[in-house]
Structures are given as structure tokens and as C-alpha cells.
Short mmCIF file of C-alpha atoms in Angstrom, two decimals:
data_model
loop_
_atom_site.label_atom_id
_atom_site.label_comp_id
_atom_site.label_asym_id
_atom_site.label_seq_id
_atom_site.Cartn_x
_atom_site.Cartn_y
_atom_site.Cartn_z
CA MET A 1 110.89 80.35 85.78
CA LEU A 2 108.09 77.79 85.86
CA LYS A 3 109.83 74.79 84.32
CA GLU A 4 109.83 72.96 87.64
CA TYR A 5 106.06 72.70 87.50
CA GLN A 6 106.12 70.71 84.24
CA LEU A 7 102.98 72.32 82.92
CA ARG A 8 101.71 70.45 79.83
CA SER A 9 98.33 70.27 77.97
CA THR A 10 95.82 69.74 74.96
CA LYS A 11 93.47 71.73 72.71
CA THR A 12 90.10 73.63 72.92
CA ARG A 13 88.43 76.81 71.77
CA MET A 14 88.76 79.23 74.67
CA LEU A 15 91.25 81.73 75.90
CA SER A 16 90.88 82.71 79.56
CA ILE A 17 92.99 85.41 81.10
CA THR A 18 93.49 85.56 84.82
CA ILE A 19 95.32 88.50 86.29
CA VAL A 20 96.31 88.25 89.94
CA LEU A 21 97.63 91.16 91.92
CA VAL A 22 98.79 91.27 95.51
CA LEU A 23 99.87 94.61 96.91
CA PHE A 24 100.66 95.15 100.56
CA GLY A 25 101.55 98.74 100.82
CA GLN A 26 103.54 100.55 98.20
CA LEU A 27 105.59 100.84 94.95
CA VAL A 28 108.82 102.69 91.50
CA SER A 29 110.23 105.09 88.34
CA ALA A 30 110.44 105.67 84.55
CA SER A 31 112.34 107.55 81.85
CA GLU A 32 111.40 110.31 79.44
CA ASP A 33 110.55 107.71 76.78
CA ASP A 34 107.93 106.18 79.07
CA LYS A 35 105.79 109.29 79.46
CA ALA A 36 103.44 108.59 76.56
CA LEU A 37 102.72 105.06 77.83
CA ILE A 38 102.30 106.24 81.41
CA SER A 39 99.81 108.87 80.26
CA THR A 40 97.95 106.25 78.22
CA LEU A 41 97.95 103.88 81.19
CA SER A 42 96.49 106.60 83.42
CA GLU A 43 93.69 107.33 80.97
CA PHE A 44 92.92 103.62 80.63
CA SER A 45 92.82 103.33 84.41
CA GLN A 46 90.20 106.04 84.70
CA ARG A 47 88.01 104.58 81.94
CA LEU A 48 88.16 101.19 83.63
CA TYR A 49 87.46 102.72 87.04
CA TYR A 50 84.45 104.56 85.62
CA VAL A 51 82.94 101.24 84.49
CA ILE A 52 83.78 99.05 87.49
CA GLY A 53 84.06 101.56 90.32
CA ARG A 54 80.37 102.31 90.56
CA ARG A 55 79.51 98.65 90.98
CA GLU A 56 81.45 98.24 94.23
CA ALA A 57 81.52 100.15 97.51
CA ASN A 58 85.17 99.28 98.08
CA ILE A 59 87.41 98.38 95.18
CA VAL A 60 91.05 97.90 94.28
CA PHE A 61 92.59 97.07 90.92
CA SER A 62 95.91 97.40 89.13
CA PRO A 63 95.74 99.30 85.84
CA HIS A 64 99.33 98.21 85.25
CA SER A 65 98.46 94.52 85.46
CA VAL A 66 95.32 94.70 83.32
CA HIS A 67 96.78 97.01 80.68
CA SER A 68 100.15 95.26 80.38
CA LEU A 69 98.57 91.78 80.04
CA LEU A 70 96.17 92.99 77.37
CA THR A 71 98.99 94.82 75.58
CA LEU A 72 101.03 91.61 75.57
CA THR A 73 98.02 89.73 74.21
CA SER A 74 97.59 92.36 71.48
CA LYS A 75 101.07 91.49 70.24
CA GLY A 76 99.71 88.08 69.30
CA ALA A 77 96.57 89.52 67.69
CA ARG A 78 96.12 89.99 63.96
CA GLU A 79 93.85 92.38 62.07
CA PRO A 80 91.16 93.35 62.69
CA THR A 81 91.50 92.11 66.31
CA ALA A 82 94.84 93.88 66.75
CA GLU A 83 93.36 97.20 65.68
CA VAL A 84 90.42 96.78 68.06
CA MET A 85 92.73 96.04 70.99
CA LYS A 86 95.18 98.86 70.27
CA GLU A 87 92.35 101.36 69.96
CA ALA A 88 90.73 100.23 73.22
CA LEU A 89 94.09 100.20 75.02
CA GLY A 90 94.97 103.63 73.64
CA ILE A 91 98.32 102.42 72.27
CA THR A 92 97.76 102.86 68.51
CA SER A 93 100.04 105.91 68.27
CA LEU A 94 102.78 104.19 70.30
CA GLY A 95 103.40 101.54 67.64
CA ASP A 96 105.64 98.56 68.36
CA LEU A 97 107.69 100.65 70.79
CA VAL A 98 104.97 100.06 73.38
CA HIS A 99 106.43 96.64 74.15
CA SER A 100 110.00 97.80 74.74
CA THR A 101 108.61 100.66 76.82
CA TYR A 102 106.70 98.20 78.96
CA GLN A 103 109.95 96.30 79.30
CA ASP A 104 111.56 99.44 80.77
CA ILE A 105 108.68 100.09 83.17
CA SER A 106 108.40 96.47 84.27
CA SER A 107 112.14 96.31 84.86
CA GLU A 108 111.84 99.18 87.31
CA VAL A 109 108.90 97.48 89.00
CA ARG A 110 110.83 94.25 89.37
CA TYR A 111 113.94 95.82 90.89
CA PRO A 112 112.86 98.60 93.26
CA GLU A 113 114.86 99.96 96.15
CA ASN A 114 113.70 99.93 99.79
CA VAL A 115 110.62 97.79 99.11
CA GLN A 116 109.92 94.15 98.29
CA MET A 117 108.43 93.52 94.90
CA GLY A 118 107.49 90.28 93.22
CA LEU A 119 106.40 90.41 89.61
CA GLY A 120 105.55 87.23 87.73
CA ASN A 121 103.69 86.71 84.47
CA GLY A 122 102.74 83.31 83.11
CA ILE A 123 100.96 82.16 79.96
CA PHE A 124 99.61 78.64 80.39
CA VAL A 125 98.53 76.77 77.24
CA LYS A 126 96.97 73.35 76.73
CA ALA A 127 99.28 70.50 75.81
CA GLY A 128 99.50 69.81 72.11
CA PHE A 129 99.03 73.47 71.24
CA THR A 130 102.25 75.00 69.96
CA ILE A 131 103.04 78.58 70.93
CA ASP A 132 104.59 80.72 68.22
CA GLU A 133 108.31 80.86 68.98
CA ASN A 134 108.61 84.60 68.33
CA PHE A 135 105.65 85.34 70.61
CA ASP A 136 107.17 83.14 73.29
CA GLN A 137 110.45 85.05 73.13
CA ASP A 138 108.75 88.45 73.08
CA ALA A 139 106.53 87.51 76.02
CA GLN A 140 109.56 86.63 78.09
CA SER A 141 111.86 89.47 77.02
CA TYR A 142 109.33 92.32 77.10
CA TYR A 143 106.96 91.19 79.86
CA ALA A 144 108.92 88.56 81.80
CA ALA A 145 106.13 86.15 80.94
CA ALA A 146 106.91 82.44 81.14
CA VAL A 147 105.08 80.38 78.53
CA GLU A 148 104.27 76.82 79.64
CA ASN A 149 101.80 74.06 78.92
CA ILE A 150 98.99 73.08 81.29
CA ASN A 151 98.98 69.47 82.44
CA LEU A 152 95.33 68.44 82.55
CA GLY A 153 96.36 65.15 84.13
CA TYR A 154 98.27 66.72 87.01
CA PRO A 155 97.50 64.84 90.26
CA GLY A 156 94.83 66.76 92.12
CA GLY A 157 94.03 68.97 89.14
CA PRO A 158 95.79 71.29 86.66
CA GLU A 159 95.17 74.29 88.92
CA ILE A 160 97.67 73.04 91.52
CA PRO A 161 100.96 73.90 89.77
CA ILE A 162 99.62 77.32 88.80
CA ASN A 163 98.50 77.95 92.38
CA GLU A 164 101.96 76.90 93.55
CA TYR A 165 103.49 79.43 91.18
CA ILE A 166 101.19 82.16 92.47
CA ALA A 167 101.99 81.24 96.08
CA MET A 168 105.71 81.33 95.33
CA GLU A 169 105.50 84.77 93.70
CA THR A 170 103.42 86.17 96.59
CA GLN A 171 105.48 84.65 99.41
CA ASN A 172 102.58 82.28 100.17
CA TYR A 173 100.16 85.15 100.77
CA ILE A 174 97.83 83.97 98.01
CA GLN A 175 97.20 80.23 98.03
CA ASP A 176 94.68 78.11 96.16
CA LEU A 177 93.63 81.04 94.02
CA LEU A 178 92.27 78.83 91.25
CA SER A 179 89.60 76.50 92.59
CA GLN A 180 89.30 72.96 91.32
CA GLY A 181 87.48 72.92 88.02
CA THR A 182 88.63 76.38 86.93
CA ILE A 183 90.60 74.72 84.13
CA ASN A 184 88.73 72.24 81.97
CA ASP A 185 88.61 70.86 78.44
CA ASN A 186 87.29 74.20 77.19
CA THR A 187 90.25 76.17 78.54
CA ARG A 188 92.77 76.82 75.83
CA MET A 189 95.03 79.42 77.40
CA LEU A 190 95.35 81.02 80.81
CA LEU A 191 97.36 84.16 81.52
CA VAL A 192 98.42 84.95 85.07
CA SER A 193 100.00 88.18 86.28
CA VAL A 194 101.25 88.38 89.87
CA LEU A 195 102.48 91.58 91.46
CA LEU A 196 103.52 91.53 95.12
CA PHE A 197 104.25 94.80 96.86
CA ARG A 198 105.44 95.04 100.43
CA GLY A 199 106.78 98.20 101.95
CA SER A 200 106.87 100.28 105.12
CA TRP A 201 105.78 103.86 105.50
CA LYS A 202 108.52 106.44 105.39
CA GLN A 203 106.97 107.68 108.63
CA GLU A 204 105.04 105.01 110.49
CA PHE A 205 101.96 105.57 112.64
CA ASP A 206 102.10 104.89 116.36
CA ARG A 207 100.02 101.75 116.97
CA GLU A 208 99.04 103.03 120.40
CA GLU A 209 97.33 105.99 118.75
CA THR A 210 95.00 103.86 116.62
CA VAL A 211 91.46 104.16 117.98
CA GLN A 212 87.94 103.35 116.89
CA GLN A 213 86.13 106.38 115.54
CA THR A 214 83.28 107.39 113.28
CA PHE A 215 83.64 107.16 109.50
CA HIS A 216 80.86 108.85 107.50
CA THR A 217 79.75 106.55 104.67
CA ASP A 218 76.95 108.93 103.66
CA ILE A 219 75.33 112.13 104.82
CA SER A 220 73.26 110.23 107.39
CA ALA A 221 75.15 106.92 107.68
CA THR A 222 78.26 106.10 109.68
CA LYS A 223 80.52 103.21 110.65
CA VAL A 224 83.01 102.77 113.46
CA LEU A 225 86.47 102.01 112.07
CA ASP A 226 90.02 101.72 113.36
CA MET A 227 91.54 105.12 112.65
CA MET A 228 95.28 105.83 112.67
CA HIS A 229 96.43 109.15 114.15
CA ASP A 230 99.54 111.27 113.83
CA VAL A 231 100.74 114.85 113.79
CA ARG A 232 103.32 115.38 111.08
CA THR A 233 104.48 117.40 108.13
CA MET A 234 103.10 115.98 104.90
CA ARG A 235 102.36 117.16 101.40
CA ILE A 236 98.72 118.12 100.86
CA LYS A 237 96.63 120.50 98.80
CA ARG A 238 93.17 122.02 99.05
CA ASP A 239 91.53 122.33 95.65
CA ASP A 240 88.50 124.44 96.42
CA ASN A 241 87.58 124.81 92.73
CA ASN A 242 87.15 121.06 92.33
CA GLN A 243 86.14 120.56 95.97
CA VAL A 244 88.78 117.92 96.67
CA ASP A 245 91.67 117.59 99.10
CA VAL A 246 94.70 115.46 98.28
CA GLY A 247 97.28 114.02 100.67
CA GLU A 248 100.52 112.15 99.99
CA LEU A 249 101.81 109.34 102.21
CA CYS A 250 105.14 107.97 101.02
CA PHE A 251 106.88 104.69 101.66
CA GLU A 252 110.52 104.14 102.47
CA GLY A 253 112.67 105.28 99.59
CA ASP A 254 110.31 108.19 98.90
CA THR A 255 109.55 106.88 95.40
CA TYR A 256 106.19 105.16 95.84
CA CYS A 257 103.43 107.05 97.56
CA LEU A 258 99.79 106.54 98.42
CA TYR A 259 97.71 109.51 97.30
CA ILE A 260 94.34 110.00 98.96
CA ALA A 261 91.80 112.17 97.13
CA ILE A 262 88.92 113.03 99.43
CA PRO A 263 85.96 115.23 98.47
CA GLN A 264 85.54 118.23 100.69
CA ARG A 265 81.90 117.20 101.13
CA ILE A 266 80.42 113.70 100.94
CA VAL A 267 77.81 114.83 98.41
CA THR A 268 80.56 115.71 95.90
CA PHE A 269 82.09 112.21 95.81
CA MET A 270 80.25 111.29 92.61
CA SER A 271 81.40 114.53 91.01
CA LEU A 272 84.97 113.57 91.86
CA GLU A 273 84.49 110.16 90.22
CA ASN A 274 82.99 111.74 87.10
CA SER A 275 85.85 114.23 86.81
CA LEU A 276 88.49 111.50 86.60
CA THR A 277 87.53 110.74 83.00
CA GLN A 278 88.33 114.28 81.87
CA PRO A 279 91.72 114.87 80.18
CA ASN A 280 94.53 115.65 82.63
CA SER A 281 92.16 115.59 85.61
CA VAL A 282 94.04 112.76 87.34
CA SER A 283 97.50 114.22 86.77
CA SER A 284 96.25 117.54 88.17
CA LEU A 285 95.39 115.79 91.45
CA PHE A 286 99.09 115.28 92.08
CA GLU A 287 100.14 118.83 91.25
CA GLY A 288 100.49 121.73 93.67
CA LEU A 289 100.97 119.75 96.87
CA ASN A 290 102.89 121.55 99.62
CA ASP A 291 104.45 120.59 102.94
CA VAL A 292 102.04 121.37 105.77
CA TYR A 293 102.13 120.47 109.45
CA VAL A 294 98.85 118.65 109.99
CA GLU A 295 96.80 116.53 112.32
CA LEU A 296 96.40 113.35 110.28
CA VAL A 297 93.67 110.74 110.69
CA VAL A 298 93.49 107.82 108.23
CA PRO A 299 91.47 104.58 108.47
CA LYS A 300 93.15 101.22 108.58
CA PHE A 301 91.64 99.12 105.86
CA LYS A 302 92.01 96.03 103.76
CA ILE A 303 90.28 95.61 100.41
CA GLU A 304 90.19 92.42 98.37
CA THR A 305 88.54 92.49 94.97
CA GLN A 306 88.04 89.81 92.35
CA LEU A 307 86.61 90.99 89.06
CA ASN A 308 85.45 89.23 85.94
CA LEU A 309 86.24 91.97 83.47
CA LYS A 310 84.65 90.61 80.29
CA SER A 311 81.58 92.84 80.61
CA ALA A 312 83.59 95.94 81.58
CA LEU A 313 86.13 95.48 78.79
CA THR A 314 83.37 94.93 76.26
CA GLU A 315 81.93 98.27 77.33
CA LEU A 316 85.37 99.81 76.78
CA GLY A 317 85.54 98.59 73.20
CA PHE A 318 87.23 95.19 73.48
CA GLY A 319 84.14 93.21 72.38
CA ASP A 320 85.68 91.42 69.39
CA ILE A 321 88.33 89.67 71.48
CA PHE A 322 85.64 87.69 73.29
CA GLU A 323 83.88 86.54 70.11
CA GLU A 324 84.90 83.22 68.62
CA ASP A 325 83.97 84.22 65.07
CA ASN A 326 85.72 87.61 65.17
CA ALA A 327 88.87 87.18 67.28
CA ASP A 328 92.17 86.44 65.57
CA PHE A 329 95.10 85.58 67.85
CA SER A 330 97.04 83.62 65.25
CA GLY A 331 100.19 85.51 66.26
CA ILE A 332 100.09 83.53 69.51
CA GLY A 333 99.81 80.29 67.61
CA SER A 334 96.32 79.76 66.24
CA SER A 335 93.49 81.70 64.65
CA ASP A 336 91.07 79.57 66.70
CA LEU A 337 91.86 81.40 69.93
CA TYR A 338 89.53 83.87 71.55
CA ILE A 339 89.34 85.29 75.07
CA ASN A 340 86.82 83.73 77.40
CA ASP A 341 87.22 86.20 80.28
CA VAL A 342 89.67 88.46 82.08
CA ILE A 343 89.74 87.75 85.81
CA HIS A 344 91.55 90.26 87.97
CA LYS A 345 92.23 89.87 91.67
CA ALA A 346 93.77 92.55 93.85
CA VAL A 347 94.44 92.85 97.58
CA PHE A 348 95.48 96.06 99.30
CA GLU A 349 96.05 96.68 102.98
CA VAL A 350 96.94 99.87 104.86
CA THR A 351 98.19 99.61 108.45
CA GLU A 352 100.37 101.56 110.86
CA VAL A 353 103.62 100.18 109.44
CA GLY A 354 102.34 99.86 105.91
CA THR A 355 101.87 96.12 105.62
CA PHE A 356 101.04 94.32 108.86
CA ALA A 357 97.80 94.44 110.81
CA THR A 358 97.84 95.23 114.53
CA ALA A 359 95.18 95.45 117.21
CA ALA A 360 93.37 98.72 117.84
CA LYS A 361 91.79 100.04 120.99
CA VAL A 362 88.55 101.89 121.58
CA ASP A 363 88.79 105.65 122.03
CA ASP A 364 87.94 106.27 125.68
CA GLY A 365 88.78 109.95 125.56
CA SER A 366 92.14 109.49 127.28
CA ARG A 367 94.31 109.41 124.15
CA LYS A 368 97.60 111.13 124.79
CA SER A 369 98.63 114.23 122.88
CA LEU A 370 100.73 113.43 119.84
CA SER A 371 102.67 116.66 119.90
CA THR A 372 103.13 119.72 122.04
CA SER A 373 102.98 121.95 118.93
CA PRO A 374 99.52 122.57 117.52
CA PRO A 375 99.12 121.53 113.85
CA LEU A 376 98.51 124.20 111.24
CA GLU A 377 95.76 122.21 109.55
CA ARG A 378 93.82 118.95 109.73
CA PHE A 379 93.75 116.17 107.13
CA ILE A 380 90.97 113.94 108.41
CA VAL A 381 90.02 111.02 106.17
CA ASP A 382 86.65 110.22 107.72
CA ARG A 383 84.52 109.89 104.57
CA PRO A 384 84.73 108.00 101.23
CA PHE A 385 87.86 108.61 99.16
CA ILE A 386 89.70 107.51 96.03
CA TYR A 387 93.31 106.41 96.33
CA PHE A 388 96.26 105.83 94.02
CA LEU A 389 99.47 103.91 94.61
CA ARG A 390 101.83 105.84 92.39
CA ASN A 391 105.44 106.40 91.49
CA LYS A 392 105.85 110.06 92.41
CA ASN A 393 108.81 110.50 90.06
CA THR A 394 107.24 109.15 86.88
CA GLY A 395 103.51 109.37 87.55
CA HIS A 396 103.09 105.64 86.90
CA ILE A 397 99.90 104.40 88.64
CA LEU A 398 100.24 100.78 89.76
CA LEU A 399 97.13 100.63 91.90
CA GLN A 400 93.85 102.51 92.13
CA GLY A 401 90.72 102.09 94.17
CA LYS A 402 88.10 103.60 96.42
CA PHE A 403 87.14 103.11 100.04
CA TYR A 404 83.59 103.63 101.23
CA GLY A 405 84.03 102.18 104.69
#
């Protein structure tokens, strides 16, 4: 794991959690026993989106990364902190089985077929602070989390070996994530979660058909974006009752798919966001899709988001874990620990092949016809939408976000 970095350290009164996610294009599957956790994870995702989504025009985050790291942390919490965390995470009814269930889900994420996945979790603790042996073992066995000590005297700064670990897990895509000075004498523990996803579309877009076209960011506002074109058979649905259309774009292996939920009118986008918090509303988005031969237009885009989640998580009921006088994480090794912040970084990119950017041309009106057969319908993504990177077999959402242009 991380032994080569010789991370060592000392003591303070803060617990910082950093969650890093890198996703390039797609994602995997679960068993019958995982359904309760997957449902809980979906509900948590929508509550978190409701708090953070309105603050950003474009956003991407991984409910899997945030929820799994906090669930791991809850294993080291003691009452009343443990109760607060379980309630906020929605895992109270799942009991201790939640950890072995996460082990099953994470195992599938780590070993997918037809895509490249890198999943690494690290808990970095100051030198001189002893981690509880049972927590150490559970962190590694259930969450593949390596527990190491931070070396405050590392040449160039203690952030360097952690950045090297992140770079290694993301094939050097993310480098120097932690800036110098991120770790100091007040940092007691740092948690890092890295998820790398790289995959190709099951059916790629023709790069020559990518053109610059209008994207409507509001009723009276537009942008010119690179738009990918194709004519193909894909699974879609028109939900006129909820005024939303949903399209499914799958990656090689046909397990992980990108689902685009686009309001039928721009003015109903906020209604779509509000509806996600209702029971079963998200799962219903993925039901009733049918194969239809369509003209497809989707924007190329790249979203990079870094969030300090302390405020959002406090709003979701996690407040005690950030309070020195109330938090109890003695199951990790000391009752003095409390969480300073939860920092989450996610990167998501959609291109013609799924993962690699290519040049686009301006639409001069001479674009060739994509097919001699006229499409039955059109699925034109030319206005704000919400998207989900999801395992179509299990319903497990690994990534969620919105694109406003």
C-alpha cells in the first residue's frame, strides 16, 4: 500500500478529512444484500445535492466517496457521536453489516471489467498518535484504507508523500493536490479517498461530427459549446407527468452508464432538482426507458469541483462531529479527535470516446448526414441537465452532478 512513503507524525486536536475523486468517463455491480445500502446511498446523494447543488452552476461529486469515508469514520465513533453519524448517513437500521456490505460494493468497484478503475483510501495520522489496532484492520479489510503516519519533517513538506500517493492512484492525472501548508501542527488526521475511472463509450461519437452550437443556459441566455452528434438507437424515456426526459449512454461492458435527466423546459429545472429529494424519485428516473432510434446531440464538457463540506454536512445533521467538545472518535484511537473539515474533489469529463478531449470545428452548415434513415425522435441536450454515473445492474450511483453550460 503506502508503506514506501514512510509516513510518520505527532499530535494535535484536529481531524481533517480530504476526499479526492477522479472520474474520466464511467463505472460496476452489486448483490441482493447490497440493495438497502445502495438505496440509502442514493437518498444521501440527493440530500447532499440539494444542499450543495444550488451553490454551483456546474458541479460533480461522488456520493460513494463521501458516504463511504464517513461510514468508515463512524466505525471509530462512540456514543453519542456514533448515533449522530449513523442517523445522518441513514445507516442506523443497517447495523454493523453496513461495513461488510461496503466491502462487497467496493470490491466490485476495484475490479471492474472493460474499464480502468483505481480505488485508494488512506488514513494519515500524526506521528506519536497510535491508531487502534482493530480500527486499522477494519479500515483495511472493509474499505481498503491504508493507515499510516504523517511525517511532518518530510523534505519539502508532509503533503508531498500524500500527493505522490494520489498521483500514483490516478495515473498522474492529479498532482500536487495538497498545497504546501495544508498539513500543519493542528492537523491530527487526514483521510484521502481516490477513485479513478477511465472508460470508453460502448458506441463512440464521430469526432468529425462535433460542432459548435448554441446551448441555452436560461430562457434568454445562451452559450456556444462543442456539441457531439450521432444518430443511433439508445434507451430513453419521456416523462410528461414530471416534465423530464432521460437518456442512457453506456460504456464498454454495458454495466456503467451515464444517465442524463433533462427538463422538457428550462423553467422546470428547479422543479426537477426539488423532486430529487422525494422518496423513490431518483430510482424512478431510471425506470421505463426504451430503445428508440434518435438524433442525439450532447455537449462535450469537463467539470472540476472542490468542496469544503463542513457547512453542508452540518446542515445535514453531522454538526457534532465538527465540535471539539462533543465529538468522540475514541474508537479510532483517542477521544480528543474531532473533524476539522471534509474536502471533496471530483473531476468528470465527457468526450467523443469517453475520456480524451479532441478538437472541435465550427458548424458551417456543411455537416454531412449521419445516416440515410431518418431518426424516429430527437434527444437534444441543449439546456441544463442533471447527470448520474450509475451501475445499471445494481442502481449504485458513483457520481452525480449538474451541467449549466
